[in-house]
Short mmCIF file of C-alpha atoms in Angstrom, two decimals:
data_model
loop_
_atom_site.label_atom_id
_atom_site.label_comp_id
_atom_site.label_asym_id
_atom_site.label_seq_id
_atom_site.Cartn_x
_atom_site.Cartn_y
_atom_site.Cartn_z
CA MET H 1 138.05 93.64 100.39
CA ASP H 2 136.87 96.19 102.79
CA ILE H 3 134.96 99.48 102.52
CA SER H 4 137.48 102.59 102.20
CA ILE H 5 137.89 104.98 99.11
CA ASP H 6 139.62 103.42 97.24
CA ALA H 7 137.23 100.78 96.62
CA ILE H 8 134.16 103.61 96.26
CA ARG H 9 136.61 104.78 93.72
CA ALA H 10 136.34 101.85 92.13
CA ALA H 11 133.01 101.56 91.90
CA ALA H 12 132.08 105.05 90.58
CA THR H 13 134.40 103.90 87.53
CA ALA H 14 133.02 100.55 87.45
CA ILE H 15 128.98 101.41 87.09
CA LYS H 16 129.70 105.01 85.56
CA GLY H 17 127.18 105.09 82.87
CA ALA H 18 124.77 102.26 84.20
CA VAL H 19 123.37 104.04 87.44
CA GLU H 20 122.39 107.96 86.73
CA ARG H 21 124.54 110.49 88.23
CA THR H 22 121.40 111.96 90.10
CA PRO H 23 120.95 115.94 90.12
CA LEU H 24 121.93 117.72 93.65
CA THR H 25 119.66 120.45 93.88
CA HIS H 26 119.58 123.71 96.32
CA SER H 27 116.28 124.32 97.56
CA ARG H 28 114.73 127.51 97.99
CA THR H 29 111.62 127.04 99.49
CA LEU H 30 112.40 124.44 102.39
CA SER H 31 115.43 126.78 103.01
CA GLU H 32 113.48 129.39 103.58
CA MET H 33 111.07 127.02 105.78
CA LEU H 34 113.76 125.87 107.90
CA GLY H 35 116.32 128.53 107.94
CA ALA H 36 119.00 126.85 106.75
CA ASP H 37 120.77 126.31 103.35
CA ILE H 38 119.25 123.23 102.38
CA TRP H 39 120.45 121.39 99.17
CA LEU H 40 118.44 117.50 98.03
CA LYS H 41 120.22 114.54 96.10
CA PHE H 42 117.99 112.96 94.62
CA GLU H 43 118.60 109.25 94.97
CA ASN H 44 114.36 108.58 94.41
CA LEU H 45 115.42 109.47 90.41
CA GLN H 46 117.07 106.43 90.42
CA TYR H 47 115.78 104.31 87.37
CA THR H 48 114.89 101.58 90.18
CA ALA H 49 114.15 104.91 92.45
CA SER H 50 116.10 104.16 94.55
CA PHE H 51 120.25 104.60 95.65
CA LYS H 52 119.98 100.72 95.80
CA ASP H 53 121.01 100.18 92.00
CA ARG H 54 124.63 101.54 92.76
CA GLY H 55 125.71 99.11 95.38
CA SER H 56 123.80 96.51 93.55
CA LEU H 57 125.12 96.70 90.46
CA PHE H 58 128.66 97.28 91.91
CA LYS H 59 128.49 93.36 93.56
CA LEU H 60 127.43 91.68 90.51
CA LEU H 61 130.04 92.88 88.65
CA SER H 62 132.69 91.82 91.28
CA MET H 63 131.34 88.00 90.82
CA SER H 64 132.47 85.54 88.16
CA GLU H 65 130.86 84.65 84.74
CA ALA H 66 129.93 80.82 86.15
CA GLU H 67 128.43 82.85 89.05
CA LEU H 68 125.90 85.15 86.95
CA LYS H 69 125.33 82.20 85.28
CA ALA H 70 124.31 80.15 88.42
CA GLY H 71 121.99 83.44 89.72
CA VAL H 72 121.58 85.04 92.50
CA ILE H 73 119.57 85.58 94.83
CA ALA H 74 118.18 88.88 97.45
CA ALA H 75 116.15 89.33 100.51
CA SER H 76 114.52 92.99 100.98
CA ALA H 77 111.21 94.61 101.61
CA GLY H 78 112.22 96.28 98.03
CA ASN H 79 114.79 98.53 96.39
CA HIS H 80 117.05 96.45 97.22
CA ALA H 81 115.62 93.69 95.36
CA GLN H 82 114.71 95.86 92.57
CA GLY H 83 118.02 96.77 91.98
CA VAL H 84 119.60 93.33 91.60
CA ALA H 85 116.83 92.42 89.05
CA TYR H 86 117.33 94.86 86.77
CA HIS H 87 121.15 94.53 86.87
CA ALA H 88 120.37 91.16 87.09
CA GLN H 89 118.72 90.84 83.92
CA ARG H 90 121.15 93.39 82.23
CA LEU H 91 123.85 91.12 82.98
CA GLY H 92 122.01 87.88 81.98
CA ALA H 93 122.13 86.44 84.93
CA PRO H 94 118.84 84.54 86.82
CA ALA H 95 117.06 86.31 90.18
CA ALA H 96 115.36 85.30 92.59
CA ILE H 97 114.19 88.01 95.66
CA VAL H 98 112.76 86.62 98.97
CA MET H 99 110.14 89.58 100.09
CA PRO H 100 108.80 89.71 103.31
CA GLU H 101 105.09 89.08 102.91
CA PHE H 102 103.88 93.34 103.98
CA THR H 103 105.79 94.44 101.10
CA PRO H 104 104.28 97.28 98.86
CA TYR H 105 102.94 95.92 95.66
CA THR H 106 104.45 98.52 93.31
CA LYS H 107 107.62 96.90 95.16
CA VAL H 108 106.65 93.27 94.51
CA GLU H 109 105.43 94.68 90.21
CA GLY H 110 108.78 96.00 89.95
CA VAL H 111 110.97 92.66 90.36
CA LYS H 112 108.63 90.92 88.48
CA ARG H 113 109.10 93.48 85.51
CA PHE H 114 112.70 92.92 85.61
CA GLY H 115 112.51 89.27 85.37
CA ALA H 116 113.27 87.95 88.93
CA GLU H 117 110.94 85.49 90.47
CA ALA H 118 109.28 87.29 93.90
CA ILE H 119 108.58 85.02 96.61
CA LEU H 120 106.95 86.41 99.56
CA HIS H 121 108.12 85.08 102.47
CA GLY H 122 107.78 85.78 106.43
CA GLN H 123 106.68 88.68 108.30
CA SER H 124 110.03 90.43 108.14
CA LEU H 125 113.25 91.54 106.25
CA GLU H 126 114.83 88.59 108.69
CA GLU H 127 112.50 86.28 107.58
CA ALA H 128 112.69 86.56 104.27
CA GLY H 129 116.75 86.77 104.59
CA ILE H 130 116.09 82.99 106.60
CA GLU H 131 114.45 81.87 103.74
CA ALA H 132 117.19 83.72 100.88
CA ARG H 133 120.06 81.71 102.69
CA ARG H 134 117.84 78.15 102.51
CA LEU H 135 116.73 78.89 98.70
CA GLU H 136 120.70 79.75 98.32
CA GLN H 137 121.79 76.52 99.12
CA GLU H 138 118.75 74.94 97.79
CA ARG H 139 119.57 76.30 94.52
CA GLY H 140 122.79 76.96 94.10
CA LEU H 141 123.10 80.15 94.10
CA THR H 142 125.14 83.30 95.22
CA TYR H 143 123.37 85.40 98.00
CA ILE H 144 123.65 89.15 98.16
CA HIS H 145 123.37 90.98 101.46
CA PRO H 146 121.27 94.17 101.25
CA TYR H 147 123.62 95.85 103.21
CA ASP H 148 126.53 93.57 105.16
CA ASP H 149 128.24 93.32 101.87
CA PRO H 150 131.38 96.10 101.45
CA HIS H 151 130.67 96.11 97.65
CA VAL H 152 127.34 97.14 98.07
CA ALA H 153 129.00 99.83 100.43
CA SER H 154 131.31 100.83 98.54
CA GLY H 155 128.55 101.11 95.35
CA GLN H 156 126.70 103.23 97.68
CA GLY H 157 129.33 105.54 99.18
CA THR H 158 129.78 106.52 95.46
CA ILE H 159 127.48 109.43 96.03
CA GLY H 160 129.53 111.14 98.76
CA LEU H 161 132.11 111.45 95.77
CA GLU H 162 129.33 112.84 93.76
CA LEU H 163 128.49 115.57 96.48
CA ALA H 164 132.24 116.64 96.81
CA GLU H 165 131.85 116.67 92.65
CA ASP H 166 128.87 118.55 92.27
CA GLY H 167 128.05 120.69 95.23
CA PRO H 168 129.34 123.02 97.69
CA GLU H 169 131.30 122.09 100.99
CA PHE H 170 128.46 121.36 103.35
CA ASP H 171 127.99 121.25 107.28
CA ASN H 172 125.82 118.43 107.77
CA VAL H 173 125.20 115.38 105.37
CA VAL H 174 121.60 113.69 106.64
CA ILE H 175 121.23 110.06 105.26
CA PRO H 176 118.45 107.60 106.21
CA ILE H 177 120.17 104.32 108.40
CA GLY H 178 118.80 100.70 107.77
CA GLY H 179 121.41 97.98 107.99
CA GLY H 180 123.96 101.19 107.45
CA GLU H 181 125.20 100.75 103.63
CA LEU H 182 124.50 103.73 102.33
CA PHE H 183 125.74 106.12 105.75
CA ALA H 184 128.65 103.59 105.96
CA GLY H 185 129.79 104.04 102.05
CA ILE H 186 128.46 108.23 101.68
CA ALA H 187 130.93 108.50 105.34
CA THR H 188 134.39 106.41 104.05
CA ALA H 189 134.32 108.68 100.76
CA LEU H 190 133.62 112.37 102.88
CA ALA H 191 135.86 111.36 105.12
CA GLU H 192 138.31 111.62 102.66
CA VAL H 193 136.88 114.25 100.23
CA MET H 194 134.69 116.04 102.38
CA PRO H 195 135.82 115.75 106.32
CA LYS H 196 134.98 118.65 108.22
CA ALA H 197 130.69 117.59 107.04
CA ARG H 198 128.84 116.22 110.07
CA LEU H 199 127.14 113.12 109.15
CA THR H 200 123.29 112.61 111.04
CA GLY H 201 122.03 109.72 110.66
CA VAL H 202 118.19 109.23 110.79
CA GLU H 203 115.93 106.01 111.73
CA ALA H 204 112.60 105.57 112.59
CA ALA H 205 111.48 105.66 116.39
CA LEU H 206 109.85 102.37 115.94
CA TYR H 207 112.73 101.05 114.01
CA PRO H 208 116.32 101.87 116.11
CA SER H 209 118.12 99.38 115.18
CA MET H 210 121.37 101.27 114.73
CA HIS H 211 120.59 103.79 117.90
CA ALA H 212 120.00 100.78 120.05
CA ALA H 213 123.46 98.80 118.97
CA LEU H 214 125.16 101.85 119.54
CA ASN H 215 124.18 103.35 122.81
CA GLY H 216 124.10 99.41 123.95
CA LEU H 217 119.84 99.04 124.42
CA GLU H 218 117.72 96.87 122.84
CA ALA H 219 115.51 97.63 120.28
CA PRO H 220 112.09 97.35 120.62
CA GLY H 221 109.94 94.74 118.79
CA PRO H 222 108.85 94.84 115.09
CA ALA H 223 105.78 97.15 114.29
CA PRO H 224 104.01 98.73 110.89
CA THR H 225 106.07 101.75 109.56
CA LEU H 226 106.18 104.11 106.98
CA VAL H 227 109.41 103.44 106.36
CA GLU H 228 109.79 99.35 105.71
CA GLY H 229 112.82 100.57 103.66
CA ILE H 230 114.96 100.56 106.48
CA ALA H 231 113.18 98.89 108.77
CA VAL H 232 115.47 96.28 110.05
CA LYS H 233 115.59 94.66 113.32
CA ALA H 234 119.70 94.41 113.36
CA PRO H 235 122.41 97.00 111.96
CA GLY H 236 125.07 95.39 109.62
CA LYS H 237 128.11 94.15 111.28
CA LEU H 238 130.57 95.73 108.82
CA THR H 239 128.59 98.86 108.66
CA LEU H 240 127.77 99.35 113.04
CA PRO H 241 131.95 100.09 113.50
CA ILE H 242 131.66 103.16 110.65
CA VAL H 243 128.16 104.49 111.92
CA ARG H 244 129.92 104.49 115.53
CA ASP H 245 133.24 106.02 114.45
CA ARG H 246 131.41 108.55 112.15
CA ALA H 247 128.40 109.88 113.28
CA ASP H 248 127.87 113.01 114.61
CA LYS H 249 124.31 111.95 115.87
CA ILE H 250 121.12 109.87 115.40
CA ILE H 251 117.68 111.22 115.34
CA LEU H 252 114.89 108.88 115.35
CA VAL H 253 112.00 110.39 114.01
CA ASP H 254 107.92 109.84 114.82
CA GLU H 255 105.90 108.64 111.99
CA ALA H 256 103.98 111.76 111.53
CA PHE H 257 107.11 113.84 110.90
CA LEU H 258 107.66 110.80 108.33
CA GLU H 259 104.30 111.21 106.98
CA ILE H 260 104.56 115.50 107.03
CA ALA H 261 107.97 114.81 104.96
CA VAL H 262 106.61 112.80 102.08
CA GLU H 263 104.03 115.17 101.75
CA THR H 264 105.94 118.13 102.21
CA LEU H 265 108.54 117.15 99.34
CA CYS H 266 106.12 116.08 97.07
CA GLU H 267 104.18 119.55 97.12
CA ILE H 268 106.91 121.84 97.27
CA GLU H 269 109.62 119.90 95.42
CA LYS H 270 106.92 118.37 93.12
CA THR H 271 109.04 115.13 93.89
CA VAL H 272 107.60 111.55 94.82
CA VAL H 273 109.97 110.15 97.94
CA GLU H 274 108.74 107.25 100.55
CA GLY H 275 109.15 107.17 103.33
CA ALA H 276 112.67 106.04 104.33
CA GLY H 277 113.34 108.65 101.34
CA ALA H 278 112.11 111.14 103.44
CA ALA H 279 113.38 110.35 106.14
CA SER H 280 116.27 113.04 106.18
CA LEU H 281 114.04 115.85 105.91
CA ALA H 282 111.76 114.61 108.43
CA ALA H 283 114.66 114.67 110.96
CA MET H 284 115.10 118.80 110.39
CA LEU H 285 111.24 118.87 110.49
CA ALA H 286 111.64 117.18 114.16
CA GLU H 287 115.23 119.03 115.21
CA PRO H 288 115.52 122.39 113.40
CA ASP H 289 117.54 124.15 115.71
CA SER H 290 119.88 121.19 115.02
CA PHE H 291 120.80 122.36 111.50
CA ARG H 292 119.66 126.25 111.38
CA GLY H 293 121.95 128.76 109.83
CA ARG H 294 124.00 125.17 108.44
CA ARG H 295 124.47 123.92 105.04
CA VAL H 296 122.09 120.64 105.10
CA CYS H 297 122.37 117.88 101.99
CA LEU H 298 119.43 115.48 102.36
CA ILE H 299 119.34 112.31 100.93
CA LEU H 300 116.18 111.49 99.22
CA SER H 301 116.90 107.36 99.37
CA GLY H 302 114.28 106.23 97.42
CA GLY H 303 110.80 106.67 95.86
CA ASN H 304 109.01 103.50 95.36
CA ILE H 305 105.83 104.05 97.71
CA ASP H 306 102.78 102.47 96.97
CA ALA H 307 100.14 105.17 95.57
CA SER H 308 97.58 104.36 97.58
CA ILE H 309 99.70 105.60 100.60
CA LEU H 310 101.19 108.67 98.38
CA ALA H 311 97.11 109.46 98.22
CA GLN H 312 96.81 108.96 101.88
CA ALA H 313 99.69 111.19 102.46
CA LEU H 314 98.83 114.15 100.56
CA LEU H 315 95.12 113.96 102.04
CA ARG H 316 96.06 113.84 105.38
CA GLY H 317 98.42 116.63 104.56
CA LEU H 318 95.22 118.81 103.53
CA ALA H 319 93.57 117.66 106.23
CA ARG H 320 96.22 118.50 108.63
CA ASP H 321 96.46 122.27 106.69
CA SER H 322 92.62 122.14 107.43
CA ARG H 323 92.33 122.63 103.54
CA ILE H 324 90.32 119.39 104.41
CA ALA H 325 87.99 119.96 106.59
CA ARG H 326 85.31 118.11 108.91
CA LEU H 327 82.27 120.53 109.82
CA ARG H 328 79.77 119.91 111.91
CA VAL H 329 76.80 121.77 112.11
CA GLN H 330 73.87 121.72 114.65
CA THR H 331 70.75 123.38 113.18
CA ALA H 332 66.71 122.94 113.48
CA ASP H 333 64.86 119.51 111.87
CA ARG H 334 63.01 121.83 109.68
CA PRO H 335 62.78 122.42 105.87
CA GLY H 336 65.35 124.39 104.16
CA SER H 337 68.20 124.23 107.54
CA LEU H 338 70.49 122.44 105.27
CA ALA H 339 69.98 124.51 102.58
CA ARG H 340 70.96 127.83 104.67
CA ALA H 341 73.77 125.97 105.99
CA ALA H 342 74.98 125.38 102.51
CA ASP H 343 74.24 128.50 101.51
CA ILE H 344 76.74 130.17 104.05
CA ILE H 345 79.40 127.94 103.47
CA ALA H 346 79.50 129.09 99.85
CA GLU H 347 79.12 132.59 100.69
CA GLU H 348 81.63 132.34 102.71
CA GLY H 349 83.82 130.58 99.50
CA GLY H 350 83.79 127.02 100.91
CA ASN H 351 83.07 124.25 98.11
CA VAL H 352 81.35 121.22 99.56
CA LEU H 353 82.56 118.30 99.31
CA GLU H 354 80.69 115.60 100.96
CA VAL H 355 77.42 116.15 103.25
CA ARG H 356 76.21 113.14 106.22
CA HIS H 357 72.14 114.04 107.28
CA GLU H 358 72.43 112.15 110.82
CA ARG H 359 68.65 112.65 112.58
CA LEU H 360 68.98 109.28 113.92
CA PHE H 361 72.52 108.34 115.67
CA PHE H 362 73.52 111.94 116.78
CA ASP H 363 72.78 112.78 120.39
CA VAL H 364 70.91 115.49 119.80
CA PRO H 365 67.48 116.55 120.31
CA ILE H 366 64.65 115.39 118.43
CA LYS H 367 63.87 118.45 116.60
CA ALA H 368 67.22 119.75 116.07
CA THR H 369 69.51 117.44 113.28
CA GLN H 370 73.21 117.30 113.26
CA ILE H 371 75.00 117.65 109.99
CA ASP H 372 78.97 116.85 108.55
CA PHE H 373 80.32 118.97 105.74
CA ILE H 374 83.26 117.91 104.44
CA LEU H 375 84.96 120.99 102.75
CA SER H 376 87.56 122.34 100.91
CA THR H 377 88.96 125.42 102.14
CA GLU H 378 91.95 127.58 101.96
CA GLY H 379 93.34 126.53 105.12
CA ALA H 380 92.58 127.36 108.94
CA ALA H 381 91.75 130.77 109.08
CA HIS H 382 89.42 130.13 106.07
CA LEU H 383 87.48 127.92 108.13
CA ALA H 384 87.42 129.93 110.72
CA ARG H 385 85.67 132.49 108.85
CA ILE H 386 83.32 129.75 107.88
CA VAL H 387 82.54 129.10 111.67
CA ALA H 388 82.23 132.40 112.70
CA ALA H 389 79.75 133.24 109.81
CA LEU H 390 77.51 130.03 110.26
CA ARG H 391 77.29 131.03 114.56
CA GLN H 392 76.50 135.06 112.90
CA ASP H 393 73.71 133.35 111.19
CA GLY H 394 72.15 131.31 114.63
CA ILE H 395 73.86 127.90 113.23
CA ASP H 396 75.88 126.37 115.87
CA ALA H 397 79.27 124.73 114.46
CA GLU H 398 82.25 123.27 114.82
CA SER H 399 85.36 121.95 113.14
CA MET H 400 85.61 118.26 113.58
CA SER H 401 88.66 117.76 111.36
CA ALA H 402 92.24 118.90 112.91
CA LEU H 403 94.84 116.22 113.04
CA ALA H 404 96.91 115.82 115.31
CA HIS H 405 100.39 117.59 114.78
CA PRO H 406 104.09 115.98 115.48
CA PRO H 407 105.35 116.40 118.73
CA THR H 408 107.57 119.48 118.59
CA GLN H 409 110.77 116.94 119.39
CA PRO H 410 112.12 113.68 117.89
CA VAL H 411 111.47 110.73 120.23
CA ALA H 412 115.55 110.79 120.85
CA SER H 413 118.21 112.49 119.58
CA GLY H 414 122.09 112.84 121.14
CA ASP H 415 125.53 113.40 120.26
CA LEU H 416 126.80 109.73 120.68
CA PRO H 417 128.80 108.14 122.92
#
């Protein structure tokens, strides 16, 4: 079977009613922020919170009753795992999933919730895949590849059909890339139903496997990344030629852009996405001029983010905007000094969340003291007013809270050769 428009249409018929036809909506706020006409495809609203539902189901439906009865196995960092586990359970097929040891807790528990055996093995998706292949032979199971499979890619391509049926004509469609089956499937569909759309792929700068393969470069070694869902060592052999033929650009984005994109979508769109799910918006944040004035569709590919990581992203977003700020003051070490500083902060509308009062470990005169306040403020301008008010009262004060903003340009991008 090839990845073709006929296969994608067959997949759409086969999976209809068993996966969500996810919303495709216009974002006024993001459009105003970035100077483009931005639409969002909410694949994070699938039942397992990922587009992987589509390809997993179509692959399972292609199997014989005997194969289903014997069981299936997959290797995945989480989303493919949950898609396979969920639909295998629906179809009565035993499933085992090999997951790298770093896989977020929420994804491991999701696999178990769908009745599959979760096997944690290896430090990378590649090591998990080797173990899955070994167990395939040992147990007589059918291996379902997460991306290098024509049924899987064709299932993901049904998103492209929905874009054409539910939305306007897009100038650009921005698609996260891991192994490449999401891009390959959507690209194959859009070549038929929306041929003028430019397709932009997005990878993390720490895992530029597709970018490296297309440009004859050696990909760097593994590194911790927010986008574990698309952190693959090498792209798919089936998907690479399609990406080479159809991608107008691959944008590599820094972790800071990915983090900001997660926080932005949560705050503005009230939707939870994982790092990979936010990659398309991260690309626009990194390179807004490439999309300015154009009608752009961003694929929000998944929402399975660990709660602790999401919490950190939101809090760091507040800190980045100085809505949570760390303020350091130096004052005389005498009764009432701390109270006076706190009074001024309150008078200026700041809310003290935490106080650290040190005399021993700061490099200050023996008759002085330094106090760190963690504040809730309205933002950078409000924090500046608080600092000015403290200084006007003779209290030395400075902000210690600002996080480094991301670079103004992506790590690497450019038209493909």
